[in-house]
Coordinates of C-alpha atoms in Angstrom, one line a residue:
M1066 CA 139.6 54.3 131.9
G1067 CA 136.5 52.8 130.4
A1068 CA 134.4 55.7 131.7
M1069 CA 136.9 58.1 130.1
R1070 CA 136.6 56.3 126.8
G1071 CA 132.8 56.4 127.2
R1072 CA 132.8 60.2 127.9
H1073 CA 135.2 60.7 125.0
G1074 CA 132.9 58.7 122.7
I1075 CA 129.9 60.8 123.8
R1076 CA 131.8 64.0 123.1
A1077 CA 133.0 62.7 119.8
G1078 CA 129.4 61.7 118.9
V1079 CA 128.1 65.2 119.8
A1080 CA 130.9 66.9 117.9
G1081 CA 130.1 64.7 114.9
A1082 CA 126.4 65.5 115.1
L1083 CA 127.2 69.2 115.2
L1084 CA 129.6 68.9 112.2
C1085 CA 126.9 67.0 110.3
S1086 CA 124.4 69.7 111.1
V1087 CA 126.6 72.2 109.5
A1088 CA 127.2 69.9 106.6
L1089 CA 123.5 69.4 106.2
L1090 CA 123.1 73.1 105.5
L1091 CA 126.0 73.0 103.0
S1092 CA 125.7 69.7 101.2
G1093 CA 122.9 67.6 102.8
C1094 CA 125.3 65.3 104.6
G1095 CA 123.9 62.5 102.5
V1096 CA 120.5 62.8 104.2
L1097 CA 119.0 66.1 103.2
S1098 CA 120.3 66.3 99.7
T1099 CA 117.9 68.0 97.3
K1100 CA 119.1 66.1 94.2
D1101 CA 116.5 63.3 94.4
D1102 CA 113.7 65.7 95.3
R1103 CA 114.7 68.0 92.4
R1104 CA 114.6 65.1 89.9
Y1105 CA 111.3 64.0 91.3
A1106 CA 109.9 67.5 90.9
E1107 CA 111.2 67.7 87.3
K1108 CA 109.4 64.4 86.6
L1109 CA 106.2 65.7 88.1
A1110 CA 106.4 68.9 86.0
D1111 CA 107.1 66.9 82.8
E1112 CA 104.2 64.6 83.5
H1113 CA 101.5 67.1 84.6
Y1114 CA 102.6 70.4 83.1
P1115 CA 104.8 69.5 80.1
G1116 CA 106.8 72.5 78.7
L1117 CA 105.3 74.9 81.3
L1118 CA 107.2 74.5 84.5
R1119 CA 111.0 74.7 84.8
V1120 CA 112.8 73.9 88.1
I1121 CA 115.0 76.9 89.1
G1122 CA 115.9 76.1 92.7
A1123 CA 115.8 73.6 95.5
R1124 CA 116.5 74.0 99.2
T1125 CA 116.5 71.7 102.1
L1126 CA 113.8 72.1 104.7
F1127 CA 116.3 72.1 107.6
P1128 CA 115.8 71.2 110.5
Q1129 CA 113.3 68.8 108.9
S1130 CA 115.0 65.6 107.9
E1131 CA 112.9 64.9 104.8
G1132 CA 111.8 66.8 101.7
S1133 CA 112.9 69.9 99.9
E1134 CA 111.2 73.1 98.7
I1135 CA 111.4 73.2 94.9
S1136 CA 110.9 76.4 93.0
F1137 CA 109.6 76.5 89.4
A1138 CA 109.5 79.2 86.8
V1139 CA 106.4 79.4 84.6
K1140 CA 107.0 79.6 80.9
D1141 CA 104.0 81.8 80.0
D1142 CA 104.3 84.1 83.1
P1143 CA 107.8 85.5 83.7
D1144 CA 106.7 87.1 86.9
A1145 CA 105.4 84.0 88.7
V1146 CA 107.1 81.4 90.8
V1147 CA 105.6 78.1 91.9
R1148 CA 106.9 76.6 95.2
L1149 CA 106.3 73.0 96.1
R1150 CA 107.4 70.9 99.1
V1151 CA 108.6 67.6 97.7
D1152 CA 109.5 64.3 99.4
A1153 CA 110.8 62.0 96.7
G1154 CA 111.5 59.2 99.2
K1155 CA 107.8 59.0 100.1
G1156 CA 106.4 60.1 96.7
I1157 CA 104.4 62.9 98.4
C1158 CA 104.2 66.7 98.2
N1159 CA 103.4 68.6 101.4
S1160 CA 102.3 65.3 103.0
H1161 CA 99.7 64.7 100.2
P1162 CA 99.5 63.1 96.8
C1163 CA 101.5 65.3 94.5
R1164 CA 99.1 66.0 91.6
G1165 CA 96.6 67.9 93.6
V1166 CA 99.2 69.8 95.6
L1167 CA 101.1 70.8 92.4
D1168 CA 97.8 72.0 90.8
E1169 CA 97.1 74.2 93.9
A1170 CA 100.7 75.5 93.9
V1171 CA 100.5 76.5 90.2
T1172 CA 97.2 78.3 90.8
R1173 CA 98.6 80.0 93.9
G1174 CA 101.8 81.1 92.1
R1175 CA 99.8 82.6 89.3
A1176 CA 97.5 84.5 91.7
E1177 CA 100.4 85.8 93.7
A1178 CA 102.1 87.0 90.5
E1179 CA 98.9 88.9 89.5
R1180 CA 98.7 90.6 93.0
M1181 CA 102.4 91.5 92.7
R1182 CA 101.9 93.1 89.3
L1183 CA 98.9 95.1 90.6
M1184 CA 101.1 96.4 93.4
I1185 CA 104.0 97.3 91.1
R1186 CA 101.7 99.0 88.6
T1187 CA 99.9 101.0 91.3
F1188 CA 103.1 102.3 92.9
K1189 CA 104.6 103.1 89.5
T1190 CA 101.6 105.2 88.6
C1191 CA 102.2 107.1 91.9
G1192 CA 105.8 107.7 90.9
Y1193 CA 107.4 105.0 93.1
E1194 CA 109.4 102.0 92.0
V1195 CA 108.9 98.8 94.0
I1196 CA 112.4 97.4 94.4
A1197 CA 111.5 94.5 96.7
Y1198 CA 108.8 93.1 98.9
E1199 CA 108.6 91.0 102.0
P1200 CA 107.4 87.5 101.1
T1201 CA 105.5 86.9 104.3
S1202 CA 103.7 90.3 104.8
G1203 CA 103.7 91.5 101.2
A1204 CA 105.0 94.9 102.3
P1205 CA 106.7 96.6 99.4
W1206 CA 110.0 98.4 99.5
I1207 CA 110.2 101.7 97.6
V1208 CA 112.9 104.4 97.3
G1209 CA 112.7 107.7 99.1
S1210 CA 114.0 110.1 101.7
L1211 CA 112.3 111.6 104.7
T1212 CA 113.1 114.9 106.4
N1213 CA 111.2 116.9 109.1
A1214 CA 110.0 119.1 106.3
T1215 CA 108.7 116.3 104.1
V1216 CA 107.6 113.5 106.4
R1217 CA 103.9 114.5 106.6
A1218 CA 103.6 115.1 102.9
T1219 CA 105.4 111.9 102.0
L1220 CA 103.2 109.9 104.4
A1221 CA 100.1 111.3 102.8
D1222 CA 101.3 110.8 99.3
V1223 CA 102.3 107.2 99.9
G1224 CA 99.1 106.7 101.9
S1225 CA 97.1 107.8 98.9
C1226 CA 98.9 105.3 96.7
V1227 CA 98.3 102.6 99.3
R1228 CA 94.6 103.4 99.3
T1229 CA 94.5 103.1 95.5
W1230 CA 96.3 99.8 95.7
R1231 CA 94.0 98.4 98.3
Q1232 CA 90.9 99.5 96.3
A1233 CA 92.2 97.9 93.2
E1234 CA 92.8 94.6 95.2
A1235 CA 89.2 94.8 96.5
R1236 CA 87.8 94.7 93.0
T1237 CA 89.1 91.2 92.7
D1238 CA 89.2 90.2 96.4
A1239 CA 86.5 91.6 98.7
A1240 CA 88.5 91.0 101.8
A1241 CA 91.6 92.9 100.6
G1242 CA 90.0 96.3 100.9
A1243 CA 89.7 96.1 104.6
R1244 CA 93.4 95.6 105.3
G1245 CA 95.9 98.1 106.4
A1246 CA 99.4 98.1 104.9
A1247 CA 103.1 98.7 105.6
V1248 CA 105.5 100.2 103.1
N1249 CA 109.3 100.2 103.7
L1250 CA 111.3 103.2 102.5
A1251 CA 114.9 102.5 101.4
S1252 CA 117.2 105.5 101.0
P1253 CA 118.4 106.2 97.5
S1254 CA 122.1 105.5 98.5
V1255 CA 121.2 102.1 99.9
A1256 CA 118.9 101.2 97.0
A1257 CA 121.6 102.1 94.5
K1258 CA 123.9 99.5 95.9
R1259 CA 121.4 96.7 96.2
P1260 CA 122.3 93.3 94.5
A1261 CA 120.6 93.0 91.2
G1262 CA 119.8 89.3 91.2
K1263 CA 119.6 87.0 88.2
S1264 CA 117.7 88.5 85.3
S1265 CA 116.6 85.0 84.3
D1266 CA 114.7 84.5 87.5
P1267 CA 111.0 85.3 87.8
T1268 CA 110.2 88.7 89.1
A1269 CA 108.7 87.2 92.3
V1270 CA 112.0 85.5 93.0
R1271 CA 114.2 88.6 92.3
L1272 CA 112.1 90.9 94.4
T1273 CA 112.0 88.6 97.4
D1274 CA 115.6 87.4 97.2
T1275 CA 117.1 87.0 100.7
R1276 CA 120.4 88.7 99.7
L1277 CA 118.4 91.7 98.4
L1278 CA 116.3 92.0 101.5
A1279 CA 119.3 91.5 103.8
A1280 CA 121.1 94.4 102.0
L1281 CA 118.1 96.7 102.4
Q1282 CA 117.7 95.8 106.1
S1283 CA 121.4 96.2 106.8
H1284 CA 121.0 100.0 107.1
P1285 CA 118.4 102.0 109.1
Y1286 CA 115.2 102.6 107.1
Y1287 CA 111.7 104.0 107.7
A1288 CA 108.6 101.8 107.8
L1289 CA 105.4 103.6 106.9
G1290 CA 102.3 102.1 108.5
Y1291 CA 98.6 102.6 107.5
A1292 CA 95.8 101.3 109.6
A1293 CA 92.3 100.5 108.3
P1294 CA 89.9 101.1 111.2
E1295 CA 86.4 99.9 110.3
G1296 CA 87.6 98.8 106.9
R1297 CA 88.6 102.3 105.8
L1298 CA 92.3 103.0 105.2
D1299 CA 93.7 106.0 107.0
T1300 CA 96.1 107.7 104.6
T1301 CA 97.7 109.9 107.3
G1302 CA 99.9 107.0 108.3
Q1303 CA 102.8 106.8 110.8
A1304 CA 106.5 106.5 110.3
R1305 CA 108.9 104.5 112.5
I1306 CA 112.6 104.0 112.2
V1307 CA 113.9 100.4 111.9
R1308 CA 117.6 99.8 112.6
P1309 CA 119.9 96.8 112.5
F1310 CA 120.4 95.1 115.9
E1311 CA 123.9 96.5 116.5
V1312 CA 122.8 100.1 115.8
Q1313 CA 119.7 99.7 118.0
E1314 CA 121.9 98.3 120.8
K1315 CA 124.3 101.3 120.5
F1316 CA 121.3 103.7 120.6
G1317 CA 120.0 102.0 123.8
A1318 CA 123.4 102.1 125.5
N1319 CA 123.8 105.8 124.7
V1320 CA 120.3 106.6 126.1
R1321 CA 120.9 104.7 129.3
K1322 CA 124.3 106.3 129.9
S1323 CA 122.9 109.8 129.4
V1324 CA 119.8 109.2 131.6
R1325 CA 122.0 107.6 134.3
E1326 CA 124.2 110.7 134.4
R1327 CA 121.1 112.9 134.9
L1328 CA 119.5 110.6 137.5
R1329 CA 122.7 110.3 139.6
A1330 CA 122.2 113.9 140.9
G1331 CA 119.2 112.7 143.0
H1332 CA 120.1 109.0 143.2
P1333 CA 123.9 108.4 143.4
R1334 CA 123.5 104.6 143.5
V1335 CA 121.0 104.4 140.6
Q1336 CA 121.2 101.3 138.3
M1337 CA 119.8 101.2 134.8
S1338 CA 117.7 98.4 133.3
T1339 CA 118.6 97.0 129.9
Y1340 CA 115.0 97.3 128.9
Q1341 CA 114.9 98.6 125.3
G1342 CA 111.1 99.0 124.7
V1343 CA 109.5 100.7 121.8
W1344 CA 110.8 104.1 120.6
R1345 CA 108.4 106.2 118.5
L1346 CA 109.2 109.1 116.2
E1347 CA 107.6 112.3 117.4
P1348 CA 104.9 113.3 114.9
G1349 CA 106.2 115.4 112.1
T1350 CA 109.8 114.5 112.7
V1351 CA 112.3 111.9 111.6
D1352 CA 115.1 112.8 114.2
R1353 CA 113.2 112.8 117.5
L1354 CA 112.3 109.6 119.2
T1355 CA 110.4 109.1 122.5
G1356 CA 110.4 106.1 124.7
Y1357 CA 110.7 104.8 128.3
V1358 CA 113.9 104.2 130.2
L1359 CA 113.7 102.0 133.3
Y1360 CA 115.9 102.1 136.4
C1361 CA 116.3 101.2 140.0
E1362 CA 117.0 103.9 142.6
E1363 CA 119.1 101.5 144.6
P1364 CA 121.0 98.3 143.7
D1365 CA 118.8 95.2 144.0
G1366 CA 121.3 93.1 145.9
D1367 CA 122.9 90.5 143.6
L1368 CA 120.0 90.6 141.2
T1369 CA 119.9 92.4 137.9
C1370 CA 117.9 95.6 137.9
L1371 CA 114.7 95.0 136.0
G1372 CA 113.6 98.5 136.6
D1373 CA 110.8 99.5 139.0
M1374 CA 110.9 103.2 138.1
A1375 CA 110.7 104.9 134.7
V1376 CA 111.2 108.2 132.9
E1377 CA 109.9 109.2 129.5
V1378 CA 112.7 110.5 127.3
T1379 CA 112.9 112.2 123.9
T1380 CA 116.2 111.8 122.2
D1381 CA 117.9 112.5 118.9
V1382 CA 118.7 109.5 116.6
R1383 CA 122.0 108.9 118.4
G1384 CA 120.3 108.5 121.8
T1385 CA 121.2 111.9 123.3
P1386 CA 118.2 113.2 125.4
V1387 CA 116.6 116.4 124.0
G1388 CA 115.0 118.4 126.8
D1389 CA 114.1 117.3 130.3
L1390 CA 113.4 113.8 131.5
R1391 CA 109.7 113.2 132.3
P1392 CA 109.3 111.1 135.5
V1393 CA 106.7 108.3 135.2
G1394 CA 107.1 107.0 138.7
S1395 CA 106.7 103.4 139.8
V1396 CA 106.0 100.9 137.0
R1397 CA 106.7 97.6 138.8
E1398 CA 106.2 96.0 142.2
G1399 CA 109.3 94.1 143.2
R1400 CA 110.1 91.8 140.3
G1401 CA 106.5 91.6 139.1
P1402 CA 105.0 92.5 135.7
L1403 CA 105.8 95.8 134.0
R1404 CA 103.0 98.4 133.9
L1405 CA 103.9 101.3 131.6
P1406 CA 101.3 104.0 130.8
A1407 CA 99.8 103.8 127.4
R1408 CA 101.0 106.2 124.8

């Protein structure tokens, strides 16, 4: 009986911890509350930047148990956002004395806002509106459509704009000119339904809002990539299609089913691998993708088929093969590492 009570107590404790973990995300559970950190940040702003910084947001740094990320608007720069990690309990910011960290955060926020304005101005001059950008990579989202007839011209046009953007950056930052770039293309229909965000928020907050980015990424879109070999940006570019997980999984299932039906003529007991791999758009198209499908000619006992054989396949956007399968042959010994030919 005591053992049962002990096990019950352990289960109750685990359940309580899980419930508290959920509550932490919602209300702080009394430990990760942002209220004290927010008040401390407001005090820092009043002390060191009176009248300039206004707290506009605070979020817990879950799963960390201490501190919050505080966001400030800047009075004389409606585009800029200043972000600061604050731990009121210890009186520190990002593990250091707050004054110096706050100064650096303000300088960084202003610099990022200037780079953002440069990007927006450049694309606007080229005829493209920047409706969002990725906060980590800085990749802008613009609005546009691609067809087989326009993909090459659009890639070149956007590439020319990217080159102008990078050249403008290089005039203020010598390292910036050597970088490639990615540009995400949202369809007009998806862009028209995107959440607007709060007009009172700084531009840098509105254009990186998680709800906005989630809405844009919830539908298939094209990512345009531009490399910069030897420091010179190639404006030719390449397009790839990016799809939500569920859509990509359905595509893969359709491909495997179709390929299996074709392979069964020569291998009645064929088993398909769930390997998804990388699918590339055929040059000059937006509706033809090429990739590898792995399979096992015979069942591998009770083990899951990893795939020791492969075919190269070109499909439409739904995953239906277009043309013949192109045998690649053996790509794996036993359950060893995968060795696909380079494409």
